[in-house]
Amino acid sequence: MLSTKSQSVERDLASQVIGDLPSWGVPYATDLLQTLTSTEAPFPCTFAVSAAKKAGLRFGFIDDEHDRRGREVLPDIIRQYLEVYRSISRETSLIVLFRPGQEETGKVGDYYQKFWDVLQFLHEHDSEAWPAEIPKDTDDKHWEFSFGGTPVFVVCNTPAHTARKSRSNPCFMITFQPRWVFEDLDPTTSRGWAARRVIRNRLRAFDGLEPSPELGNYGDPENREWRQYFLFEENDAKAPACPFRHT
């Protein structure tokens, strides 16, 4: 039987869930919220911290990450979020947690492939046209993953990440942030520049290593958004080409 405190936590969480809230998902989401709001070890992304404190996050849960059929609810979860995200807060994200399987590979490379398989699956099950303003070539400085006609920045966390703690999570996790949340945060603005400086300093403290050289600014000629989605453990590790294919 759940304690009164546990029931209260689950009720608060349920108000931020899109789709079903499975029992296995409660401790994972609760643990994540505690990580984001910790004062002892401040999480690097100040926007995620603010969203967590203001109940601006939304959660989705996928029961079986190893079963392609288990992902079929994911497109609908994202569509529902994209219908309402502007009414939630400027600081908002959709966090999708995947239920761990009985056997975990424990290899970062395997999760890298799994992550891109999910994005490819979403693309192939997208009922909306690709945004006209977003290039289809991943090697273009303005390319961004898009779904439902909306450009979206994506971040992956996995159980295999141990050195880069900011990309670690007890279960496979993908965060979707509409490009809209980054408006007015261009690095040429004082607010955007200050935010990047704070986040990078907090990354050094949280991870205990230098921020990945893959972290860049959208639209910069040297930057490729897709490389930031999934960061490897070592700063010198680099994927040769983007696995995503526009269809």
JSON list of C-alpha atoms in Angstrom, two decimals:
[
{"chain": "A", "resi": 1, "resn": "MET", "atom": "CA", "xyz": [0.00, 0.00, 0.00]},
{"chain": "A", "resi": 2, "resn": "LEU", "atom": "CA", "xyz": [1.37, 3.42, -0.96]},
{"chain": "A", "resi": 3, "resn": "SER", "atom": "CA", "xyz": [2.15, 5.92, 1.79]},
{"chain": "A", "resi": 4, "resn": "THR", "atom": "CA", "xyz": [0.37, 9.27, 1.84]},
{"chain": "A", "resi": 5, "resn": "LYS", "atom": "CA", "xyz": [3.56, 10.98, 0.63]},
{"chain": "A", "resi": 6, "resn": "SER", "atom": "CA", "xyz": [3.97, 8.49, -2.23]},
{"chain": "A", "resi": 7, "resn": "GLN", "atom": "CA", "xyz": [0.36, 8.96, -3.25]},
{"chain": "A", "resi": 8, "resn": "SER", "atom": "CA", "xyz": [0.85, 12.74, -3.29]},
{"chain": "A", "resi": 9, "resn": "VAL", "atom": "CA", "xyz": [4.00, 12.42, -5.44]},
{"chain": "A", "resi": 10, "resn": "GLU", "atom": "CA", "xyz": [2.22, 10.14, -7.86]},
{"chain": "A", "resi": 11, "resn": "ARG", "atom": "CA", "xyz": [-0.75, 12.55, -8.13]},
{"chain": "A", "resi": 12, "resn": "ASP", "atom": "CA", "xyz": [1.58, 15.48, -8.85]},
{"chain": "A", "resi": 13, "resn": "LEU", "atom": "CA", "xyz": [3.43, 13.44, -11.45]},
{"chain": "A", "resi": 14, "resn": "ALA", "atom": "CA", "xyz": [0.22, 12.23, -13.08]},
{"chain": "A", "resi": 15, "resn": "SER", "atom": "CA", "xyz": [-0.74, 15.83, -13.87]},
{"chain": "A", "resi": 16, "resn": "GLN", "atom": "CA", "xyz": [2.40, 16.11, -16.01]},
{"chain": "A", "resi": 17, "resn": "VAL", "atom": "CA", "xyz": [2.01, 12.81, -17.88]},
{"chain": "A", "resi": 18, "resn": "ILE", "atom": "CA", "xyz": [0.84, 12.43, -21.47]},
{"chain": "A", "resi": 19, "resn": "GLY", "atom": "CA", "xyz": [-0.61, 8.99, -22.04]},
{"chain": "A", "resi": 20, "resn": "ASP", "atom": "CA", "xyz": [-0.49, 6.28, -19.40]},
{"chain": "A", "resi": 21, "resn": "LEU", "atom": "CA", "xyz": [1.48, 6.43, -16.16]},
{"chain": "A", "resi": 22, "resn": "PRO", "atom": "CA", "xyz": [2.69, 2.86, -15.52]},
{"chain": "A", "resi": 23, "resn": "SER", "atom": "CA", "xyz": [3.71, 1.85, -12.01]},
{"chain": "A", "resi": 24, "resn": "TRP", "atom": "CA", "xyz": [7.31, 1.18, -13.13]},
{"chain": "A", "resi": 25, "resn": "GLY", "atom": "CA", "xyz": [7.60, 4.74, -14.40]},
{"chain": "A", "resi": 26, "resn": "VAL", "atom": "CA", "xyz": [6.85, 6.50, -11.11]},
{"chain": "A", "resi": 27, "resn": "PRO", "atom": "CA", "xyz": [10.21, 5.89, -9.39]},
{"chain": "A", "resi": 28, "resn": "TYR", "atom": "CA", "xyz": [12.17, 6.71, -12.57]},
{"chain": "A", "resi": 29, "resn": "ALA", "atom": "CA", "xyz": [10.36, 10.01, -13.11]},
{"chain": "A", "resi": 30, "resn": "THR", "atom": "CA", "xyz": [10.51, 10.90, -9.42]},
{"chain": "A", "resi": 31, "resn": "ASP", "atom": "CA", "xyz": [14.25, 10.17, -9.31]},
{"chain": "A", "resi": 32, "resn": "LEU", "atom": "CA", "xyz": [14.78, 12.36, -12.38]},
{"chain": "A", "resi": 33, "resn": "LEU", "atom": "CA", "xyz": [12.87, 15.26, -10.84]},
{"chain": "A", "resi": 34, "resn": "GLN", "atom": "CA", "xyz": [14.98, 14.97, -7.70]},
{"chain": "A", "resi": 35, "resn": "THR", "atom": "CA", "xyz": [18.15, 15.06, -9.82]},
{"chain": "A", "resi": 36, "resn": "LEU", "atom": "CA", "xyz": [16.97, 18.15, -11.69]},
{"chain": "A", "resi": 37, "resn": "THR", "atom": "CA", "xyz": [16.03, 20.04, -8.53]},
{"chain": "A", "resi": 38, "resn": "SER", "atom": "CA", "xyz": [18.99, 18.99, -6.36]},
{"chain": "A", "resi": 39, "resn": "THR", "atom": "CA", "xyz": [20.80, 21.82, -4.59]},
{"chain": "A", "resi": 40, "resn": "GLU", "atom": "CA", "xyz": [23.74, 19.60, -3.57]},
{"chain": "A", "resi": 41, "resn": "ALA", "atom": "CA", "xyz": [24.68, 18.74, -7.15]},
{"chain": "A", "resi": 42, "resn": "PRO", "atom": "CA", "xyz": [23.11, 21.42, -9.40]},
{"chain": "A", "resi": 43, "resn": "PHE", "atom": "CA", "xyz": [22.08, 19.98, -12.75]},
{"chain": "A", "resi": 44, "resn": "PRO", "atom": "CA", "xyz": [23.86, 21.75, -15.65]},
{"chain": "A", "resi": 45, "resn": "CYS", "atom": "CA", "xyz": [20.87, 22.74, -17.78]},
{"chain": "A", "resi": 46, "resn": "THR", "atom": "CA", "xyz": [19.30, 25.64, -15.92]},
{"chain": "A", "resi": 47, "resn": "PHE", "atom": "CA", "xyz": [16.30, 25.58, -18.24]},
{"chain": "A", "resi": 48, "resn": "ALA", "atom": "CA", "xyz": [15.54, 21.96, -17.31]},
{"chain": "A", "resi": 49, "resn": "VAL", "atom": "CA", "xyz": [15.89, 22.84, -13.64]},
{"chain": "A", "resi": 50, "resn": "SER", "atom": "CA", "xyz": [13.48, 25.74, -13.97]},
{"chain": "A", "resi": 51, "resn": "ALA", "atom": "CA", "xyz": [11.00, 23.61, -15.93]},
{"chain": "A", "resi": 52, "resn": "ALA", "atom": "CA", "xyz": [11.10, 20.92, -13.24]},
{"chain": "A", "resi": 53, "resn": "LYS", "atom": "CA", "xyz": [10.46, 23.44, -10.48]},
{"chain": "A", "resi": 54, "resn": "LYS", "atom": "CA", "xyz": [7.59, 25.08, -12.37]},
{"chain": "A", "resi": 55, "resn": "ALA", "atom": "CA", "xyz": [5.97, 21.79, -13.45]},
{"chain": "A", "resi": 56, "resn": "GLY", "atom": "CA", "xyz": [6.76, 22.69, -17.05]},
{"chain": "A", "resi": 57, "resn": "LEU", "atom": "CA", "xyz": [7.98, 19.21, -17.93]},
{"chain": "A", "resi": 58, "resn": "ARG", "atom": "CA", "xyz": [5.77, 16.58, -19.51]},
{"chain": "A", "resi": 59, "resn": "PHE", "atom": "CA", "xyz": [6.43, 12.86, -19.33]},
{"chain": "A", "resi": 60, "resn": "GLY", "atom": "CA", "xyz": [5.69, 9.96, -21.63]},
{"chain": "A", "resi": 61, "resn": "PHE", "atom": "CA", "xyz": [6.35, 6.27, -20.96]},
{"chain": "A", "resi": 62, "resn": "ILE", "atom": "CA", "xyz": [7.18, 3.46, -23.35]},
{"chain": "A", "resi": 63, "resn": "ASP", "atom": "CA", "xyz": [6.72, -0.02, -21.90]},
{"chain": "A", "resi": 64, "resn": "ASP", "atom": "CA", "xyz": [9.11, -2.02, -24.07]},
{"chain": "A", "resi": 65, "resn": "GLU", "atom": "CA", "xyz": [12.14, -0.37, -25.65]},
{"chain": "A", "resi": 66, "resn": "HIS", "atom": "CA", "xyz": [13.18, -3.64, -27.32]},
{"chain": "A", "resi": 67, "resn": "ASP", "atom": "CA", "xyz": [9.87, -4.16, -29.11]},
{"chain": "A", "resi": 68, "resn": "ARG", "atom": "CA", "xyz": [9.18, -1.99, -32.16]},
{"chain": "A", "resi": 69, "resn": "ARG", "atom": "CA", "xyz": [5.46, -2.37, -31.51]},
{"chain": "A", "resi": 70, "resn": "GLY", "atom": "CA", "xyz": [5.99, -0.91, -28.05]},
{"chain": "A", "resi": 71, "resn": "ARG", "atom": "CA", "xyz": [7.04, 2.36, -29.67]},
{"chain": "A", "resi": 72, "resn": "GLU", "atom": "CA", "xyz": [3.76, 2.78, -31.52]},
{"chain": "A", "resi": 73, "resn": "VAL", "atom": "CA", "xyz": [2.34, 5.00, -28.78]},
{"chain": "A", "resi": 74, "resn": "LEU", "atom": "CA", "xyz": [5.31, 7.39, -29.01]},
{"chain": "A", "resi": 75, "resn": "PRO", "atom": "CA", "xyz": [4.19, 9.37, -32.09]},
{"chain": "A", "resi": 76, "resn": "ASP", "atom": "CA", "xyz": [0.84, 10.06, -30.44]},
{"chain": "A", "resi": 77, "resn": "ILE", "atom": "CA", "xyz": [2.47, 11.17, -27.19]},
{"chain": "A", "resi": 78, "resn": "ILE", "atom": "CA", "xyz": [4.62, 13.68, -29.08]},
{"chain": "A", "resi": 79, "resn": "ARG", "atom": "CA", "xyz": [1.67, 14.91, -31.15]},
{"chain": "A", "resi": 80, "resn": "GLN", "atom": "CA", "xyz": [-0.35, 15.57, -28.00]},
{"chain": "A", "resi": 81, "resn": "TYR", "atom": "CA", "xyz": [2.57, 17.46, -26.47]},
{"chain": "A", "resi": 82, "resn": "LEU", "atom": "CA", "xyz": [3.10, 19.59, -29.57]},
{"chain": "A", "resi": 83, "resn": "GLU", "atom": "CA", "xyz": [-0.56, 20.61, -29.45]},
{"chain": "A", "resi": 84, "resn": "VAL", "atom": "CA", "xyz": [-0.15, 22.19, -26.01]},
{"chain": "A", "resi": 85, "resn": "TYR", "atom": "CA", "xyz": [3.50, 23.02, -25.36]},
{"chain": "A", "resi": 86, "resn": "ARG", "atom": "CA", "xyz": [3.16, 26.75, -26.05]},
{"chain": "A", "resi": 87, "resn": "SER", "atom": "CA", "xyz": [0.46, 26.98, -23.38]},
{"chain": "A", "resi": 88, "resn": "ILE", "atom": "CA", "xyz": [2.64, 25.29, -20.73]},
{"chain": "A", "resi": 89, "resn": "SER", "atom": "CA", "xyz": [5.67, 27.54, -20.42]},
{"chain": "A", "resi": 90, "resn": "ARG", "atom": "CA", "xyz": [8.60, 28.90, -22.39]},
{"chain": "A", "resi": 91, "resn": "GLU", "atom": "CA", "xyz": [10.65, 26.49, -20.26]},
{"chain": "A", "resi": 92, "resn": "THR", "atom": "CA", "xyz": [9.18, 23.13, -21.19]},
{"chain": "A", "resi": 93, "resn": "SER", "atom": "CA", "xyz": [10.30, 19.76, -22.52]},
{"chain": "A", "resi": 94, "resn": "LEU", "atom": "CA", "xyz": [8.79, 16.37, -23.19]},
{"chain": "A", "resi": 95, "resn": "ILE", "atom": "CA", "xyz": [10.74, 13.59, -21.47]},
{"chain": "A", "resi": 96, "resn": "VAL", "atom": "CA", "xyz": [10.11, 10.05, -22.69]},
{"chain": "A", "resi": 97, "resn": "LEU", "atom": "CA", "xyz": [11.24, 7.21, -20.45]},
{"chain": "A", "resi": 98, "resn": "PHE", "atom": "CA", "xyz": [11.63, 3.68, -21.83]},
{"chain": "A", "resi": 99, "resn": "ARG", "atom": "CA", "xyz": [11.09, 0.73, -19.53]},
{"chain": "A", "resi": 100, "resn": "PRO", "atom": "CA", "xyz": [14.36, -1.19, -19.08]},
{"chain": "A", "resi": 101, "resn": "GLY", "atom": "CA", "xyz": [14.40, -4.73, -20.45]},
{"chain": "A", "resi": 102, "resn": "GLN", "atom": "CA", "xyz": [15.51, -7.80, -18.57]},
{"chain": "A", "resi": 103, "resn": "GLU", "atom": "CA", "xyz": [18.92, -7.70, -20.24]},
{"chain": "A", "resi": 104, "resn": "GLU", "atom": "CA", "xyz": [20.82, -4.47, -20.75]},
{"chain": "A", "resi": 105, "resn": "THR", "atom": "CA", "xyz": [23.81, -4.31, -23.10]},
{"chain": "A", "resi": 106, "resn": "GLY", "atom": "CA", "xyz": [25.57, -1.64, -21.10]},
{"chain": "A", "resi": 107, "resn": "LYS", "atom": "CA", "xyz": [27.27, -0.32, -24.24]},
{"chain": "A", "resi": 108, "resn": "VAL", "atom": "CA", "xyz": [27.01, 3.32, -25.25]},
{"chain": "A", "resi": 109, "resn": "GLY", "atom": "CA", "xyz": [27.28, 2.38, -28.93]},
{"chain": "A", "resi": 110, "resn": "ASP", "atom": "CA", "xyz": [24.23, 0.13, -28.73]},
{"chain": "A", "resi": 111, "resn": "TYR", "atom": "CA", "xyz": [22.17, 2.93, -27.23]},
{"chain": "A", "resi": 112, "resn": "TYR", "atom": "CA", "xyz": [23.43, 5.26, -29.95]},
{"chain": "A", "resi": 113, "resn": "GLN", "atom": "CA", "xyz": [21.94, 2.95, -32.57]},
{"chain": "A", "resi": 114, "resn": "LYS", "atom": "CA", "xyz": [18.75, 2.53, -30.53]},
{"chain": "A", "resi": 115, "resn": "PHE", "atom": "CA", "xyz": [18.35, 6.30, -30.26]},
{"chain": "A", "resi": 116, "resn": "TRP", "atom": "CA", "xyz": [18.64, 6.88, -33.99]},
{"chain": "A", "resi": 117, "resn": "ASP", "atom": "CA", "xyz": [16.31, 3.95, -34.66]},
{"chain": "A", "resi": 118, "resn": "VAL", "atom": "CA", "xyz": [13.68, 5.73, -32.55]},
{"chain": "A", "resi": 119, "resn": "LEU", "atom": "CA", "xyz": [14.10, 9.02, -34.43]},
{"chain": "A", "resi": 120, "resn": "GLN", "atom": "CA", "xyz": [13.94, 7.20, -37.76]},
{"chain": "A", "resi": 121, "resn": "PHE", "atom": "CA", "xyz": [10.80, 5.39, -36.60]},
{"chain": "A", "resi": 122, "resn": "LEU", "atom": "CA", "xyz": [9.21, 8.70, -35.64]},
{"chain": "A", "resi": 123, "resn": "HIS", "atom": "CA", "xyz": [10.10, 10.24, -38.98]},
{"chain": "A", "resi": 124, "resn": "GLU", "atom": "CA", "xyz": [8.55, 7.32, -40.84]},
{"chain": "A", "resi": 125, "resn": "HIS", "atom": "CA", "xyz": [5.38, 7.62, -38.76]},
{"chain": "A", "resi": 126, "resn": "ASP", "atom": "CA", "xyz": [5.03, 11.39, -39.03]},
{"chain": "A", "resi": 127, "resn": "SER", "atom": "CA", "xyz": [1.74, 12.41, -40.61]},
{"chain": "A", "resi": 128, "resn": "GLU", "atom": "CA", "xyz": [2.82, 16.05, -41.09]},
{"chain": "A", "resi": 129, "resn": "ALA", "atom": "CA", "xyz": [5.05, 17.46, -43.80]},
{"chain": "A", "resi": 130, "resn": "TRP", "atom": "CA", "xyz": [8.67, 18.29, -42.97]},
{"chain": "A", "resi": 131, "resn": "PRO", "atom": "CA", "xyz": [8.88, 22.04, -42.14]},
{"chain": "A", "resi": 132, "resn": "ALA", "atom": "CA", "xyz": [9.69, 24.05, -45.27]},
{"chain": "A", "resi": 133, "resn": "GLU", "atom": "CA", "xyz": [12.25, 26.17, -43.40]},
{"chain": "A", "resi": 134, "resn": "ILE", "atom": "CA", "xyz": [14.25, 23.16, -42.16]},
{"chain": "A", "resi": 135, "resn": "PRO", "atom": "CA", "xyz": [16.76, 21.57, -44.58]},
{"chain": "A", "resi": 136, "resn": "LYS", "atom": "CA", "xyz": [16.52, 17.84, -45.20]},
{"chain": "A", "resi": 137, "resn": "ASP", "atom": "CA", "xyz": [20.28, 17.39, -45.29]},
{"chain": "A", "resi": 138, "resn": "THR", "atom": "CA", "xyz": [21.67, 16.62, -41.81]},
{"chain": "A", "resi": 139, "resn": "ASP", "atom": "CA", "xyz": [24.98, 18.20, -42.84]},
{"chain": "A", "resi": 140, "resn": "ASP", "atom": "CA", "xyz": [23.31, 21.59, -43.20]},
{"chain": "A", "resi": 141, "resn": "LYS", "atom": "CA", "xyz": [23.94, 24.04, -40.34]},
{"chain": "A", "resi": 142, "resn": "HIS", "atom": "CA", "xyz": [20.20, 24.70, -40.08]},
{"chain": "A", "resi": 143, "resn": "TRP", "atom": "CA", "xyz": [19.08, 21.06, -39.99]},
{"chain": "A", "resi": 144, "resn": "GLU", "atom": "CA", "xyz": [17.03, 20.06, -36.96]},
{"chain": "A", "resi": 145, "resn": "PHE", "atom": "CA", "xyz": [15.01, 16.93, -36.29]},
{"chain": "A", "resi": 146, "resn": "SER", "atom": "CA", "xyz": [11.35, 17.72, -36.88]},
{"chain": "A", "resi": 147, "resn": "PHE", "atom": "CA", "xyz": [8.07, 16.02, -36.07]},
{"chain": "A", "resi": 148, "resn": "GLY", "atom": "CA", "xyz": [4.51, 17.14, -36.53]},
{"chain": "A", "resi": 149, "resn": "GLY", "atom": "CA", "xyz": [5.73, 20.08, -38.61]},
{"chain": "A", "resi": 150, "resn": "THR", "atom": "CA", "xyz": [7.76, 21.34, -35.62]},
{"chain": "A", "resi": 151, "resn": "PRO", "atom": "CA", "xyz": [11.56, 21.63, -35.34]},
{"chain": "A", "resi": 152, "resn": "VAL", "atom": "CA", "xyz": [12.68, 19.84, -32.18]},
{"chain": "A", "resi": 153, "resn": "PHE", "atom": "CA", "xyz": [16.00, 19.67, -30.34]},
{"chain": "A", "resi": 154, "resn": "VAL", "atom": "CA", "xyz": [16.58, 16.15, -28.99]},
{"chain": "A", "resi": 155, "resn": "VAL", "atom": "CA", "xyz": [18.73, 14.86, -26.12]},
{"chain": "A", "resi": 156, "resn": "CYS", "atom": "CA", "xyz": [19.43, 11.23, -25.24]},
{"chain": "A", "resi": 157, "resn": "ASN", "atom": "CA", "xyz": [20.38, 9.83, -21.81]},
{"chain": "A", "resi": 158, "resn": "THR", "atom": "CA", "xyz": [21.30, 6.21, -21.17]},
{"chain": "A", "resi": 159, "resn": "PRO", "atom": "CA", "xyz": [22.28, 3.83, -18.35]},
{"chain": "A", "resi": 160, "resn": "ALA", "atom": "CA", "xyz": [25.58, 3.20, -20.19]},
{"chain": "A", "resi": 161, "resn": "HIS", "atom": "CA", "xyz": [26.82, 6.75, -19.67]},
{"chain": "A", "resi": 162, "resn": "THR", "atom": "CA", "xyz": [28.91, 6.80, -16.51]},
{"chain": "A", "resi": 163, "resn": "ALA", "atom": "CA", "xyz": [31.68, 9.36, -17.08]},
{"chain": "A", "resi": 164, "resn": "ARG", "atom": "CA", "xyz": [29.39, 11.96, -18.68]},
{"chain": "A", "resi": 165, "resn": "LYS", "atom": "CA", "xyz": [26.89, 12.09, -15.83]},
{"chain": "A", "resi": 166, "resn": "SER", "atom": "CA", "xyz": [24.77, 14.80, -17.45]},
{"chain": "A", "resi": 167, "resn": "ARG", "atom": "CA", "xyz": [23.85, 12.23, -20.14]},
{"chain": "A", "resi": 168, "resn": "SER", "atom": "CA", "xyz": [23.31, 9.38, -17.69]},
{"chain": "A", "resi": 169, "resn": "ASN", "atom": "CA", "xyz": [19.96, 8.01, -16.56]},
{"chain": "A", "resi": 170, "resn": "PRO", "atom": "CA", "xyz": [18.90, 4.69, -14.98]},
{"chain": "A", "resi": 171, "resn": "CYS", "atom": "CA", "xyz": [16.70, 3.97, -17.99]},
{"chain": "A", "resi": 172, "resn": "PHE", "atom": "CA", "xyz": [16.91, 4.91, -21.67]},
{"chain": "A", "resi": 173, "resn": "MET", "atom": "CA", "xyz": [15.50, 8.43, -21.98]},
{"chain": "A", "resi": 174, "resn": "ILE", "atom": "CA", "xyz": [14.88, 10.89, -24.80]},
{"chain": "A", "resi": 175, "resn": "THR", "atom": "CA", "xyz": [14.03, 14.56, -24.27]},
{"chain": "A", "resi": 176, "resn": "PHE", "atom": "CA", "xyz": [12.23, 16.59, -26.94]},
{"chain": "A", "resi": 177, "resn": "GLN", "atom": "CA", "xyz": [12.49, 20.40, -26.85]},
{"chain": "A", "resi": 178, "resn": "PRO", "atom": "CA", "xyz": [10.65, 22.46, -29.48]},
{"chain": "A", "resi": 179, "resn": "ARG", "atom": "CA", "xyz": [12.96, 24.98, -31.15]},
{"chain": "A", "resi": 180, "resn": "TRP", "atom": "CA", "xyz": [10.49, 27.65, -29.94]},
{"chain": "A", "resi": 181, "resn": "VAL", "atom": "CA", "xyz": [11.85, 27.40, -26.38]},
{"chain": "A", "resi": 182, "resn": "PHE", "atom": "CA", "xyz": [15.23, 28.67, -27.58]},
{"chain": "A", "resi": 183, "resn": "GLU", "atom": "CA", "xyz": [13.92, 31.82, -29.22]},
{"chain": "A", "resi": 184, "resn": "ASP", "atom": "CA", "xyz": [15.57, 34.98, -27.84]},
{"chain": "A", "resi": 185, "resn": "LEU", "atom": "CA", "xyz": [18.45, 32.84, -26.52]},
{"chain": "A", "resi": 186, "resn": "ASP", "atom": "CA", "xyz": [20.79, 33.42, -29.43]},
{"chain": "A", "resi": 187, "resn": "PRO", "atom": "CA", "xyz": [24.44, 33.52, -28.28]},
{"chain": "A", "resi": 188, "resn": "THR", "atom": "CA", "xyz": [24.70, 37.07, -29.63]},
{"chain": "A", "resi": 189, "resn": "THR", "atom": "CA", "xyz": [22.23, 38.25, -26.96]},
{"chain": "A", "resi": 190, "resn": "SER", "atom": "CA", "xyz": [23.37, 38.97, -23.41]},
{"chain": "A", "resi": 191, "resn": "ARG", "atom": "CA", "xyz": [20.85, 36.49, -21.98]},
{"chain": "A", "resi": 192, "resn": "GLY", "atom": "CA", "xyz": [21.84, 33.75, -24.40]},
{"chain": "A", "resi": 193, "resn": "TRP", "atom": "CA", "xyz": [25.56, 34.30, -23.84]},
{"chain": "A", "resi": 194, "resn": "ALA", "atom": "CA", "xyz": [25.17, 34.31, -20.06]},
{"chain": "A", "resi": 195, "resn": "ALA", "atom": "CA", "xyz": [23.05, 31.14, -20.11]},
{"chain": "A", "resi": 196, "resn": "ARG", "atom": "CA", "xyz": [25.66, 29.27, -22.14]},
{"chain": "A", "resi": 197, "resn": "ARG", "atom": "CA", "xyz": [28.45, 30.37, -19.81]},
{"chain": "A", "resi": 198, "resn": "VAL", "atom": "CA", "xyz": [26.55, 29.21, -16.72]},
{"chain": "A", "resi": 199, "resn": "ILE", "atom": "CA", "xyz": [25.57, 25.88, -18.26]},
{"chain": "A", "resi": 200, "resn": "ARG", "atom": "CA", "xyz": [29.11, 25.11, -19.39]},
{"chain": "A", "resi": 201, "resn": "ASN", "atom": "CA", "xyz": [30.51, 25.88, -15.93]},
{"chain": "A", "resi": 202, "resn": "ARG", "atom": "CA", "xyz": [27.89, 23.67, -14.33]},
{"chain": "A", "resi": 203, "resn": "LEU", "atom": "CA", "xyz": [28.69, 20.92, -16.84]},
{"chain": "A", "resi": 204, "resn": "ARG", "atom": "CA", "xyz": [32.33, 20.96, -15.73]},
{"chain": "A", "resi": 205, "resn": "ALA", "atom": "CA", "xyz": [31.32, 20.63, -12.09]},
{"chain": "A", "resi": 206, "resn": "PHE", "atom": "CA", "xyz": [28.60, 18.01, -12.67]},
{"chain": "A", "resi": 207, "resn": "ASP", "atom": "CA", "xyz": [30.53, 15.77, -15.09]},
{"chain": "A", "resi": 208, "resn": "GLY", "atom": "CA", "xyz": [34.03, 16.35, -13.81]},
{"chain": "A", "resi": 209, "resn": "LEU", "atom": "CA", "xyz": [35.29, 16.85, -17.38]},
{"chain": "A", "resi": 210, "resn": "GLU", "atom": "CA", "xyz": [35.27, 19.49, -20.06]},
{"chain": "A", "resi": 211, "resn": "PRO", "atom": "CA", "xyz": [32.02, 20.00, -22.01]},
{"chain": "A", "resi": 212, "resn": "SER", "atom": "CA", "xyz": [31.85, 18.05, -25.25]},
{"chain": "A", "resi": 213, "resn": "PRO", "atom": "CA", "xyz": [33.30, 19.89, -28.27]},
{"chain": "A", "resi": 214, "resn": "GLU", "atom": "CA", "xyz": [30.14, 18.79, -30.10]},
{"chain": "A", "resi": 215, "resn": "LEU", "atom": "CA", "xyz": [28.10, 21.34, -28.15]},
{"chain": "A", "resi": 216, "resn": "GLY", "atom": "CA", "xyz": [27.59, 24.33, -30.38]},
{"chain": "A", "resi": 217, "resn": "ASN", "atom": "CA", "xyz": [25.15, 27.01, -31.46]},
{"chain": "A", "resi": 218, "resn": "TYR", "atom": "CA", "xyz": [22.33, 26.44, -33.90]},
{"chain": "A", "resi": 219, "resn": "GLY", "atom": "CA", "xyz": [23.11, 28.00, -37.27]},
{"chain": "A", "resi": 220, "resn": "ASP", "atom": "CA", "xyz": [26.85, 28.25, -36.67]},
{"chain": "A", "resi": 221, "resn": "PRO", "atom": "CA", "xyz": [28.67, 27.12, -39.83]},
{"chain": "A", "resi": 222, "resn": "GLU", "atom": "CA", "xyz": [30.81, 24.71, -37.78]},
{"chain": "A", "resi": 223, "resn": "ASN", "atom": "CA", "xyz": [27.90, 23.28, -35.79]},
{"chain": "A", "resi": 224, "resn": "ARG", "atom": "CA", "xyz": [25.78, 20.24, -36.62]},
{"chain": "A", "resi": 225, "resn": "GLU", "atom": "CA", "xyz": [22.75, 19.83, -34.39]},
{"chain": "A", "resi": 226, "resn": "TRP", "atom": "CA", "xyz": [22.54, 16.06, -34.72]},
{"chain": "A", "resi": 227, "resn": "ARG", "atom": "CA", "xyz": [25.95, 15.61, -33.09]},
{"chain": "A", "resi": 228, "resn": "GLN", "atom": "CA", "xyz": [24.67, 17.21, -29.89]},
{"chain": "A", "resi": 229, "resn": "TYR", "atom": "CA", "xyz": [21.71, 14.86, -29.59]},
{"chain": "A", "resi": 230, "resn": "PHE", "atom": "CA", "xyz": [23.79, 11.89, -28.44]},
{"chain": "A", "resi": 231, "resn": "LEU", "atom": "CA", "xyz": [27.14, 12.63, -26.79]},
{"chain": "A", "resi": 232, "resn": "PHE", "atom": "CA", "xyz": [29.72, 9.92, -26.31]},
{"chain": "A", "resi": 233, "resn": "GLU", "atom": "CA", "xyz": [31.69, 9.46, -23.10]},
{"chain": "A", "resi": 234, "resn": "GLU", "atom": "CA", "xyz": [35.01, 10.67, -24.49]},
{"chain": "A", "resi": 235, "resn": "ASN", "atom": "CA", "xyz": [35.40, 14.17, -25.89]},
{"chain": "A", "resi": 236, "resn": "ASP", "atom": "CA", "xyz": [37.47, 12.89, -28.81]},
{"chain": "A", "resi": 237, "resn": "ALA", "atom": "CA", "xyz": [34.84, 10.33, -29.87]},
{"chain": "A", "resi": 238, "resn": "LYS", "atom": "CA", "xyz": [32.95, 11.38, -32.97]},
{"chain": "A", "resi": 239, "resn": "ALA", "atom": "CA", "xyz": [30.35, 9.73, -35.19]},
{"chain": "A", "resi": 240, "resn": "PRO", "atom": "CA", "xyz": [31.45, 9.77, -38.85]},
{"chain": "A", "resi": 241, "resn": "ALA", "atom": "CA", "xyz": [28.02, 10.54, -40.31]},
{"chain": "A", "resi": 242, "resn": "CYS", "atom": "CA", "xyz": [24.44, 11.01, -39.17]},
{"chain": "A", "resi": 243, "resn": "PRO", "atom": "CA", "xyz": [22.42, 7.75, -39.29]},
{"chain": "A", "resi": 244, "resn": "PHE", "atom": "CA", "xyz": [19.16, 9.62, -39.92]},
{"chain": "A", "resi": 245, "resn": "ARG", "atom": "CA", "xyz": [17.72, 9.40, -43.43]},
{"chain": "A", "resi": 246, "resn": "HIS", "atom": "CA", "xyz": [15.01, 11.68, -44.72]},
{"chain": "A", "resi": 247, "resn": "THR", "atom": "CA", "xyz": [12.30, 9.68, -46.50]}
]
